[in-house]
Coordinates of C-alpha atoms and ligand atoms in Angstrom, one line a residue:
M1 CA 81.9 48.9 67.7
P2 CA 84.3 47.6 65.1
P3 CA 82.4 45.5 62.6
E4 CA 84.1 42.2 63.5
D5 CA 83.1 42.6 67.1
A6 CA 79.4 43.0 66.4
P7 CA 77.6 39.9 67.8
L8 CA 76.6 37.3 65.2
R9 CA 72.8 36.8 65.3
T10 CA 71.9 33.3 64.0
F11 CA 68.7 32.2 62.4
D12 CA 67.5 29.4 60.2
A13 CA 66.6 32.0 57.5
V14 CA 67.3 35.7 56.8
V15 CA 64.9 37.4 54.5
V16 CA 65.9 40.7 52.9
G17 CA 63.0 43.1 52.3
A18 CA 59.6 43.5 54.1
G19 CA 57.3 44.1 51.1
F20 CA 54.6 41.8 49.9
A21 CA 57.3 39.0 49.4
G22 CA 59.3 39.3 52.6
M23 CA 56.2 39.5 54.8
Y24 CA 54.6 36.4 53.4
M25 CA 58.0 34.6 53.5
L26 CA 58.3 35.3 57.2
H27 CA 54.8 34.1 57.8
R28 CA 55.5 30.8 56.0
L29 CA 58.9 30.3 57.6
R30 CA 57.3 30.7 61.0
S31 CA 54.6 28.2 60.2
L32 CA 57.4 25.7 59.4
G33 CA 58.8 26.4 62.8
C34 CA 61.9 28.1 61.4
S35 CA 63.6 30.9 63.2
A36 CA 63.7 33.8 60.8
V37 CA 64.4 37.5 60.6
V38 CA 63.6 40.1 58.0
L39 CA 66.0 42.9 57.3
E40 CA 64.4 46.0 55.8
A41 CA 66.0 49.3 54.7
G42 CA 62.9 51.3 55.2
D43 CA 61.4 52.3 58.5
G44 CA 58.2 50.5 57.8
V45 CA 56.8 47.5 55.9
G46 CA 55.6 47.8 52.3
G47 CA 58.6 47.7 50.0
T48 CA 57.6 49.3 46.7
W49 CA 54.6 50.8 48.4
Y50 CA 56.7 52.2 51.2
W51 CA 59.0 54.1 48.9
N52 CA 56.8 55.1 45.9
R53 CA 54.8 58.0 47.3
Y54 CA 54.8 60.2 44.2
P55 CA 51.6 62.1 43.3
G56 CA 49.1 59.8 41.7
A57 CA 50.9 56.6 42.8
R58 CA 48.4 53.8 42.3
C59 CA 48.4 50.2 41.4
D60 CA 47.5 49.2 37.9
S61 CA 46.1 45.8 39.0
E62 CA 42.6 46.0 40.5
S63 CA 42.5 46.1 44.3
Y64 CA 40.4 43.0 44.8
Y65 CA 43.1 40.8 43.4
Y66 CA 46.2 42.8 44.0
S67 CA 46.3 41.3 47.5
Y68 CA 47.3 38.2 49.4
S69 CA 45.2 35.0 48.8
F70 CA 46.7 32.9 51.5
S71 CA 44.3 33.9 54.2
D72 CA 40.6 33.8 53.5
E73 CA 39.9 35.7 56.8
L74 CA 42.2 38.5 55.6
Q75 CA 40.6 38.8 52.2
Q76 CA 37.1 38.6 53.7
E77 CA 37.7 41.3 56.3
W78 CA 39.7 43.9 54.2
E79 CA 37.6 46.5 52.4
W80 CA 39.1 48.2 49.3
S81 CA 37.7 51.7 48.6
E82 CA 38.5 52.0 44.9
R83 CA 38.8 49.9 41.8
Y84 CA 42.6 50.6 41.7
P85 CA 44.1 51.2 45.1
R86 CA 46.2 54.3 45.8
Q87 CA 49.6 53.9 47.4
P88 CA 48.5 55.0 50.9
E89 CA 45.7 52.4 50.8
I90 CA 48.0 49.6 49.8
L91 CA 50.4 50.6 52.5
R92 CA 47.6 50.6 55.1
Y93 CA 46.7 47.1 53.9
L94 CA 50.3 45.9 54.3
D95 CA 50.5 47.5 57.7
H96 CA 47.3 45.7 58.6
V97 CA 48.8 42.4 57.4
A98 CA 51.9 43.0 59.5
D99 CA 49.8 43.6 62.6
R100 CA 47.3 40.9 61.9
F101 CA 50.0 38.2 61.6
D102 CA 52.2 39.8 64.2
L103 CA 55.1 40.1 61.8
R104 CA 56.8 43.2 63.1
R105 CA 58.6 41.5 66.0
D106 CA 60.8 39.6 63.5
I107 CA 61.4 42.5 61.2
R108 CA 64.4 44.8 61.8
F109 CA 63.8 48.1 60.2
G110 CA 66.3 50.8 59.1
R111 CA 68.9 48.2 58.1
R112 CA 70.2 47.9 54.6
V113 CA 72.0 44.7 53.8
T114 CA 75.3 45.5 52.2
E115 CA 77.0 42.1 52.0
A116 CA 76.0 38.4 52.0
V117 CA 78.8 35.9 51.9
L118 CA 78.5 32.1 51.7
D119 CA 80.3 30.1 54.4
D120 CA 80.4 26.9 52.4
G121 CA 82.0 24.8 55.1
D122 CA 78.8 25.3 57.2
A123 CA 76.4 25.7 54.2
C124 CA 75.3 29.0 55.6
W125 CA 75.3 32.7 54.8
R126 CA 76.7 35.6 56.7
L127 CA 75.2 39.0 56.2
R128 CA 76.2 42.5 57.2
T129 CA 74.0 45.6 57.3
D130 CA 74.9 49.3 57.0
T131 CA 74.2 49.6 60.7
G132 CA 77.2 47.3 61.3
E133 CA 75.1 44.3 62.4
R134 CA 76.0 40.7 61.5
Y135 CA 73.6 37.9 60.8
S136 CA 74.1 34.3 60.0
A137 CA 71.5 31.9 58.5
R138 CA 71.3 28.6 56.6
F139 CA 68.9 30.2 54.1
F140 CA 69.4 33.6 52.5
I141 CA 66.2 34.7 50.8
T142 CA 66.0 37.9 48.8
A143 CA 62.6 39.6 48.8
V144 CA 64.1 42.8 47.4
G145 CA 61.5 43.6 44.7
C146 CA 61.9 43.9 41.0
L147 CA 61.6 47.6 40.7
S148 CA 63.3 49.0 43.8
S149 CA 66.7 50.3 42.5
A150 CA 66.0 53.8 41.2
N151 CA 67.4 54.7 37.8
I152 CA 68.5 58.3 38.0
P153 CA 70.0 59.4 34.6
Q154 CA 73.5 60.7 34.6
I155 CA 72.7 64.1 33.1
P156 CA 75.6 66.5 33.3
G157 CA 75.0 69.4 35.7
L158 CA 72.4 67.8 38.0
E159 CA 74.4 68.8 41.0
T160 CA 74.3 72.5 39.9
F161 CA 70.5 72.6 39.7
G162 CA 69.2 75.4 41.9
G163 CA 65.7 74.0 42.5
R164 CA 64.6 70.8 44.1
W165 CA 64.7 67.4 42.3
F166 CA 63.2 64.1 43.1
H167 CA 63.0 60.5 41.8
T168 CA 59.5 59.2 42.0
A169 CA 60.6 56.1 43.9
T170 CA 62.3 58.0 46.8
W171 CA 59.6 60.5 47.3
P172 CA 59.7 62.6 50.5
H173 CA 57.2 61.3 53.1
E174 CA 55.9 64.7 53.8
G175 CA 54.9 65.2 50.1
V176 CA 55.9 68.0 47.8
D177 CA 53.8 71.1 47.2
F178 CA 54.1 72.2 43.6
T179 CA 51.8 75.2 44.0
G180 CA 53.1 78.1 42.0
Q181 CA 56.1 76.1 40.7
R182 CA 57.5 75.5 37.3
V183 CA 57.9 71.7 37.3
G184 CA 59.7 69.4 34.8
V185 CA 58.9 65.7 34.6
V186 CA 61.4 63.4 32.8
G187 CA 59.9 60.1 31.8
T188 CA 56.6 58.8 30.4
G189 CA 56.4 55.3 31.6
S190 CA 53.7 54.0 33.9
T191 CA 54.9 56.2 36.7
G192 CA 55.2 59.4 34.7
I193 CA 51.8 58.7 33.2
Q194 CA 50.2 58.5 36.6
A195 CA 52.0 61.5 38.0
I196 CA 51.8 64.0 35.1
P197 CA 48.0 64.6 35.3
V198 CA 48.2 65.1 39.1
I199 CA 51.2 67.4 39.1
A200 CA 49.7 69.4 36.2
Q201 CA 46.7 70.2 38.4
Q202 CA 48.9 71.8 41.1
A203 CA 51.9 73.3 39.3
K204 CA 52.1 76.7 37.7
H205 CA 53.5 75.1 34.6
L206 CA 54.5 71.6 33.8
T207 CA 57.1 70.6 31.2
V208 CA 57.1 66.9 30.2
F209 CA 60.4 65.6 28.8
Q210 CA 59.4 62.6 26.7
R211 CA 61.9 60.2 25.1
T212 CA 59.5 57.4 24.0
P213 CA 55.8 58.0 23.4
N214 CA 53.8 55.4 25.1
Y215 CA 50.5 53.6 24.6
S216 CA 48.2 54.1 27.6
I217 CA 44.7 52.8 28.3
P218 CA 42.2 54.7 30.5
A219 CA 42.1 53.1 33.9
R220 CA 38.4 54.0 34.5
N221 CA 39.0 54.2 38.2
G222 CA 36.2 54.8 40.6
P223 CA 34.9 54.0 44.0
M224 CA 34.5 50.3 44.8
D225 CA 30.9 49.3 44.3
P226 CA 29.7 47.6 47.6
A227 CA 27.7 45.1 45.6
F228 CA 30.8 44.2 43.5
Q229 CA 32.9 43.9 46.7
R230 CA 30.3 41.4 48.2
E231 CA 30.3 39.4 44.9
V232 CA 34.1 39.3 45.0
K233 CA 34.2 38.1 48.6
A234 CA 31.6 35.4 47.9
G235 CA 33.5 34.3 44.8
Y236 CA 37.1 34.6 46.0
A237 CA 37.8 30.8 45.7
A238 CA 37.1 31.0 41.9
I239 CA 38.9 34.3 41.5
R240 CA 42.1 33.0 43.1
R241 CA 41.9 29.8 41.0
A242 CA 41.5 31.9 37.8
Q243 CA 44.6 33.9 38.8
R244 CA 46.7 30.8 39.4
E245 CA 45.6 29.3 36.1
S246 CA 46.2 32.5 34.1
T247 CA 49.0 33.8 31.9
N248 CA 49.5 37.0 33.9
G249 CA 48.2 36.3 37.4
H250 CA 45.0 38.4 36.7
P251 CA 41.6 36.7 37.2
F252 CA 40.5 37.3 33.6
G253 CA 41.1 35.1 30.6
I254 CA 42.5 36.2 27.3
D255 CA 40.0 36.0 24.4
P256 CA 40.9 32.9 22.5
R257 CA 40.2 34.5 19.0
P258 CA 43.0 35.8 16.9
A259 CA 42.5 39.5 16.1
L260 CA 42.3 39.0 12.4
S261 CA 39.7 36.2 12.7
V262 CA 36.9 38.7 13.2
P263 CA 35.6 41.3 10.7
D264 CA 37.1 44.8 11.0
D265 CA 34.0 46.4 12.4
E266 CA 33.6 43.7 15.0
R267 CA 37.2 44.1 16.0
E268 CA 36.8 47.8 16.4
R269 CA 33.7 47.2 18.6
I270 CA 35.7 44.8 20.8
Y271 CA 38.5 47.3 21.2
E272 CA 36.0 50.1 21.9
E273 CA 34.4 48.0 24.6
A274 CA 37.7 47.2 26.1
W275 CA 38.7 50.9 26.0
Q276 CA 35.5 51.9 27.8
R277 CA 35.9 49.1 30.4
G278 CA 39.5 50.3 30.9
G279 CA 42.6 48.8 32.5
L280 CA 45.2 46.2 31.6
R281 CA 42.5 43.8 30.4
F282 CA 42.7 45.7 27.1
R283 CA 45.6 43.6 26.1
A284 CA 43.5 40.4 26.6
A285 CA 41.1 41.5 23.8
F286 CA 42.5 38.9 21.4
A287 CA 44.7 35.8 21.8
D288 CA 47.6 36.9 19.6
L289 CA 48.2 40.6 20.4
L290 CA 51.6 39.7 21.8
T291 CA 52.5 37.0 19.3
S292 CA 51.5 38.4 15.9
K293 CA 52.7 41.7 14.6
E294 CA 49.7 42.0 12.3
A295 CA 47.3 41.4 15.1
N296 CA 49.1 43.8 17.3
D297 CA 49.1 46.5 14.6
T298 CA 45.3 46.6 14.9
A299 CA 45.4 47.3 18.6
S300 CA 48.3 49.8 18.2
E301 CA 46.4 51.7 15.5
F302 CA 43.2 51.8 17.6
I303 CA 45.2 53.4 20.5
R304 CA 47.0 55.8 18.1
A305 CA 43.6 57.0 16.8
K306 CA 42.4 57.5 20.3
I307 CA 45.4 59.7 21.1
R308 CA 44.8 61.8 18.0
E309 CA 41.1 62.1 18.9
T310 CA 41.9 63.2 22.5
V311 CA 44.8 65.6 22.1
R312 CA 43.5 68.9 20.4
D313 CA 46.8 70.2 19.1
P314 CA 47.8 68.0 16.1
G315 CA 51.5 68.7 16.6
T316 CA 51.4 67.6 20.2
A317 CA 49.2 64.6 19.4
E318 CA 51.8 63.4 16.8
K319 CA 54.6 63.7 19.4
L320 CA 52.5 61.5 21.7
V321 CA 51.7 58.8 19.2
P322 CA 53.9 55.7 19.8
Y323 CA 55.8 54.6 16.7
D324 CA 58.8 52.5 17.7
H325 CA 57.4 49.5 19.5
P326 CA 54.2 47.5 19.3
F327 CA 51.5 47.9 22.0
A328 CA 52.3 46.1 25.3
T329 CA 55.8 45.2 24.3
K330 CA 56.9 47.7 26.9
R331 CA 54.9 47.6 30.2
P332 CA 51.5 49.1 29.1
P333 CA 50.6 52.0 31.4
I334 CA 47.0 52.8 32.4
D335 CA 46.0 56.3 33.1
T336 CA 43.5 58.8 34.4
G337 CA 43.3 61.8 32.1
Y338 CA 46.9 61.4 30.8
F339 CA 46.4 62.4 27.1
E340 CA 43.8 65.0 28.1
T341 CA 46.5 66.8 30.3
Y342 CA 48.2 67.9 27.1
N343 CA 45.1 70.0 26.3
R344 CA 46.0 72.3 29.2
D345 CA 47.6 75.6 28.4
D346 CA 50.0 75.2 31.3
V347 CA 51.5 71.9 30.1
T348 CA 54.3 71.7 27.5
L349 CA 55.5 68.5 25.9
V350 CA 59.2 68.3 24.8
D351 CA 60.4 65.5 22.6
V352 CA 63.9 64.7 23.9
R353 CA 64.5 61.9 21.4
K354 CA 64.5 64.7 18.8
S355 CA 66.2 67.3 21.0
P356 CA 68.1 65.4 23.7
I357 CA 68.7 66.9 27.1
V358 CA 72.2 68.3 27.0
E359 CA 72.6 69.4 30.6
I360 CA 70.9 70.6 33.7
T361 CA 71.9 74.1 34.7
A362 CA 71.3 76.1 37.9
S363 CA 68.0 77.3 36.4
G364 CA 66.6 74.3 34.6
V365 CA 67.0 71.9 31.7
R366 CA 68.8 72.6 28.5
T367 CA 68.1 70.5 25.5
S368 CA 69.8 70.7 22.1
S369 CA 67.3 73.2 20.9
A370 CA 66.0 75.2 23.9
S371 CA 66.2 76.0 27.7
Y372 CA 63.4 75.3 30.1
P373 CA 63.6 77.3 33.4
L374 CA 62.3 75.1 36.3
D375 CA 61.8 75.2 40.1
C376 CA 61.4 71.5 40.5
L377 CA 62.5 68.5 38.5
V378 CA 60.9 65.0 38.8
F379 CA 62.6 62.0 37.5
A380 CA 60.0 59.4 36.6
T381 CA 62.8 57.5 34.9
G382 CA 62.2 54.0 36.3
F383 CA 64.4 51.4 37.7
D384 CA 67.5 49.2 37.2
A385 CA 64.9 46.4 37.1
L386 CA 65.2 42.9 38.5
T387 CA 69.0 42.6 38.7
G388 CA 69.6 46.1 40.2
P389 CA 68.4 45.4 43.7
L390 CA 70.3 42.1 43.9
L391 CA 73.5 43.5 42.6
A392 CA 73.3 46.4 45.0
V393 CA 74.2 43.9 47.7
D394 CA 77.7 42.4 47.6
I395 CA 76.7 38.8 47.3
R396 CA 79.5 36.2 47.3
G397 CA 78.9 32.5 46.7
E398 CA 81.1 29.4 46.3
G399 CA 84.8 30.2 46.1
G400 CA 84.1 33.8 47.0
R401 CA 82.7 34.5 43.5
S402 CA 80.5 37.5 43.4
L403 CA 77.0 37.6 41.9
R404 CA 78.2 40.7 39.9
D405 CA 80.8 38.6 38.3
A406 CA 78.5 35.6 37.7
W407 CA 76.0 38.0 36.1
S408 CA 78.5 40.2 34.2
E409 CA 76.9 39.1 30.9
G410 CA 73.3 39.1 32.3
P411 CA 71.6 37.2 34.9
R412 CA 71.7 33.4 35.0
S413 CA 69.3 31.4 37.2
Y414 CA 67.3 28.3 37.5
L415 CA 63.6 29.2 37.4
G416 CA 64.5 32.7 38.6
L417 CA 64.7 31.0 42.1
Q418 CA 68.3 30.1 42.5
V419 CA 71.7 30.7 41.0
S420 CA 74.2 28.0 40.5
G421 CA 77.2 28.7 42.7
F422 CA 75.0 30.3 45.3
P423 CA 73.6 27.4 47.3
N424 CA 70.8 28.1 49.9
M425 CA 70.1 31.5 48.3
F426 CA 66.6 31.9 47.0
T427 CA 65.5 34.9 44.9
I428 CA 61.8 35.7 45.2
T429 CA 60.6 36.9 41.8
G430 CA 64.1 36.9 40.5
P431 CA 65.1 37.4 36.9
G432 CA 64.1 34.4 34.8
S433 CA 60.7 34.1 36.6
P434 CA 57.4 35.6 35.4
S435 CA 57.5 38.4 38.0
V436 CA 56.9 41.8 36.3
L437 CA 54.9 40.2 33.5
T438 CA 52.3 39.2 36.1
N439 CA 50.2 40.6 38.9
M440 CA 53.0 40.6 41.4
P441 CA 51.3 39.2 44.5
T442 CA 50.3 36.1 42.5
S443 CA 53.9 35.4 41.5
I444 CA 55.2 36.3 45.0
E445 CA 52.8 33.8 46.7
Q446 CA 53.8 31.1 44.3
H447 CA 57.5 31.6 44.9
V448 CA 57.2 31.9 48.7
E449 CA 55.2 28.7 48.8
W450 CA 57.7 26.9 46.6
I451 CA 60.6 28.1 48.7
S452 CA 59.0 27.2 52.0
D453 CA 57.9 23.8 50.8
C454 CA 61.5 23.2 49.7
I455 CA 62.9 24.2 53.1
G456 CA 60.3 21.9 54.7
Y457 CA 61.3 19.1 52.4
M458 CA 65.0 19.6 53.3
R459 CA 64.4 19.7 57.0
D460 CA 62.3 16.5 56.9
R461 CA 65.1 14.7 55.2
G462 CA 68.1 16.1 57.1
L463 CA 69.3 18.0 54.0
V464 CA 71.2 21.2 54.6
R465 CA 72.3 22.4 51.2
I466 CA 70.5 23.0 47.9
E467 CA 72.1 24.2 44.8
A468 CA 70.9 24.6 41.2
T469 CA 73.1 22.7 38.7
E470 CA 74.9 24.6 35.9
D471 CA 73.1 22.3 33.4
A472 CA 69.7 23.1 34.7
E473 CA 70.5 26.8 34.8
R474 CA 71.8 26.8 31.3
A475 CA 68.7 24.9 30.0
W476 CA 66.4 27.3 31.8
G477 CA 68.2 30.3 30.5
A478 CA 67.8 29.0 26.9
H479 CA 64.1 28.4 27.6
V480 CA 63.6 32.0 29.0
E481 CA 65.2 33.4 25.9
E482 CA 63.2 31.1 23.6
A483 CA 59.9 32.0 25.5
A484 CA 60.6 35.7 25.0
H485 CA 61.2 35.2 21.3
R486 CA 57.9 33.4 20.9
T487 CA 56.4 36.8 21.6
L488 CA 56.8 40.3 20.3
L489 CA 58.3 41.5 23.6
P490 CA 61.9 41.7 22.4
M491 CA 60.8 44.1 19.7
A492 CA 60.8 47.0 22.2
S493 CA 64.4 47.8 21.9
T494 CA 64.3 50.5 24.7
S495 CA 62.5 48.3 27.2
W496 CA 63.6 47.7 30.7
Y497 CA 62.4 44.1 30.3
L498 CA 65.6 43.9 28.2
G499 CA 67.8 46.0 30.5
A500 CA 67.9 48.7 27.8
N501 CA 67.0 51.6 30.0
V502 CA 70.3 51.5 32.0
P503 CA 73.5 52.4 30.2
G504 CA 75.9 49.5 30.1
K505 CA 73.4 46.9 31.4
P506 CA 73.7 43.6 29.4
R507 CA 70.8 43.2 26.9
V508 CA 69.1 40.1 28.2
F509 CA 65.4 39.5 28.3
L510 CA 64.9 39.4 32.1
P511 CA 61.4 38.0 33.0
Y512 CA 60.1 34.7 31.9
A513 CA 57.4 35.2 29.2
G514 CA 56.1 31.6 29.0
G515 CA 53.1 32.4 31.2
F516 CA 52.4 32.2 34.9
A517 CA 50.4 29.0 35.0
T518 CA 52.9 27.1 32.7
Y519 CA 55.7 28.3 34.9
A520 CA 54.0 27.4 38.2
R521 CA 53.3 23.9 36.8
R522 CA 56.9 23.5 35.9
C523 CA 58.1 24.5 39.4
A524 CA 55.6 22.0 40.9
E525 CA 56.8 19.2 38.7
I526 CA 60.4 19.9 39.5
A527 CA 59.6 19.8 43.3
A528 CA 57.5 16.6 42.9
A529 CA 60.5 15.0 41.1
G530 CA 62.6 15.5 44.2
Y531 CA 63.9 18.9 43.0
D532 CA 65.1 17.9 39.6
G533 CA 68.0 20.2 38.5
F534 CA 69.0 20.9 42.1
V535 CA 71.6 19.0 44.1
L536 CA 70.5 18.5 47.7
T537 CA 73.0 17.3 50.3
P538 CA 72.9 16.3 53.9
D539 CA 75.0 17.6 56.7
R540 CA 78.6 16.6 56.1
Ligands
NA7_601 P1 59.8 53.0 33.1 O1 58.7 52.2 32.5 O2 61.2 52.5 32.9 O3 59.7 54.5 32.5 C1 60.8 55.4 32.6 C2 60.6 56.5 31.7 O4 61.7 57.4 31.8 C3 60.5 56.1 30.2 O5 59.6 57.0 29.5 C4 62.0 56.4 29.8 O6 62.1 56.6 28.4 C5 62.3 57.6 30.5 N1 63.7 57.8 30.7 C6 64.6 57.0 31.3 N2 65.8 57.6 31.3 C7 65.7 58.7 30.6 C8 66.6 59.7 30.2 N3 67.9 59.6 30.5 N4 66.2 60.8 29.5 C9 64.9 60.9 29.2 N5 63.9 59.9 29.5 C10 64.4 58.9 30.2 O7 59.6 53.3 34.7 P2 58.3 53.6 35.4 O8 58.7 54.0 36.8 O9 57.4 54.5 34.7 O10 57.6 52.2 35.5 C11 58.2 51.1 36.1 C12 57.2 50.1 36.5 O11 56.7 50.5 37.8 C13 56.0 50.0 35.7 O12 56.1 49.3 34.6 C14 55.0 49.3 36.7 O13 55.3 48.0 36.8 C15 55.3 50.0 37.9 P3 62.4 55.3 27.4 O14 61.1 54.6 27.3 O15 63.4 54.5 28.1 O16 62.9 55.9 26.2

């Protein structure tokens, strides 16, 4: 059927993406009595957890709080099996949520939204999918994820490679058997650090191509203790409150002491305890690890010493020791046996900062100093974070202006929720919101609730159009920038927080670093003040 002849399906709201965000958005829209549809590219729910099926894929937040809080019945009935949930378990959880809340009947799978165009006369959006369908809705809500647009490096010769290659975020559903294979992994971010120990166990030989050595903290994963699970369930109200009142959406506080306020041996003891406990909580050991370079140096040095202690070959250990950014200024990975993996005889570490990859040939990878024959190549090279998934859709707002054009010098937004010139479009965990600096479900729930409250407010008052003002957007952008510069985060010059991992991407600090609780309070105040900084208008 020619595209123009496809029937126009009309709803109050169209949500793009059926991961954590899109599913909850649908649930909330339904409870408002809105008609809504979710358009999802995958064949199932789960978003990030639908696509990222690489070996070792696991969440770095702990299972009991990397979950929805909106339904006490749900959190009481679901049983997590491990301290950190594996990808299949999270996907089972999200499938369960989809069934439990009967979400699937309003989700259209296997449709990728290619275009969203504002019809300003009607204050509504018209969307198209790659299947040729057309949708129309007053509200266009993106739930596309922050890390969903794979970054595949443009390395000359990739098309000539005779073996198989994969990006970790588009992993074959049937899995990959590396038995007897010479495997290369490019990338040592959180993903590479999870995948490398698992692939090493199966492959005949593993070569890791590392550009930036990374700090990593042991996860200390293990089976969920039934007594702990019972304690969590009994204490969920307090746990969820702690998450909402936190800086990062985790239920633990940050130690209020500055690192240098305690004697050296006491500080070492605290780091050692945090190291033994494992996980992202390490960065909460002292109040100022992300604001004082001197404080951070003590944590960075502690981890460097651990790497040197763990890795037997001193040359390999030195290559693994991070040197160009302070701890946690790039997303800190957590691992299970990562540094230990380099003690295996069948694992080779290649420093591609020193000897860059020159090309991929039919038989493997060639760097400026050697060739590495490979049967399989895995790109754990991350994502075009935050803006990538939004700019992948041709979004056109007022006067036909494209989002790509509006964001040519980096994203602009008000609260990471709306873009001026794009009325009635809401971006769940968009750039300029805390998003990737937090436990994602916490940020997602806060955004979804704010958006649905806003839609309810508009409906109750006969308002049909909401748009962030340019002034509010400008002031928020300046605040996002200033919040980042109050921390050490911008010091990591190769960080994807800054867009630095994608060639040509504007260098703008993307997430809001002012803290989750502060941010959520600001959003609530703005709503309570009648959506200060937004213009709301009734039907013309
Ligand atoms: P990341 O954190 O962006 O890591 C990607 C890794 O790939 C990182 O080590 C990069 O080195 C490396 N990389 C990227 N491009 C290249 C090229 N061209 N050559 C060599 N090495 C390259 O992505 P992840 O998937 O690990 O993690 C993303 C998030 O997912 C994570 O933070 C969690 O929130 C879940 P670089 O550091 O840029 O030098």
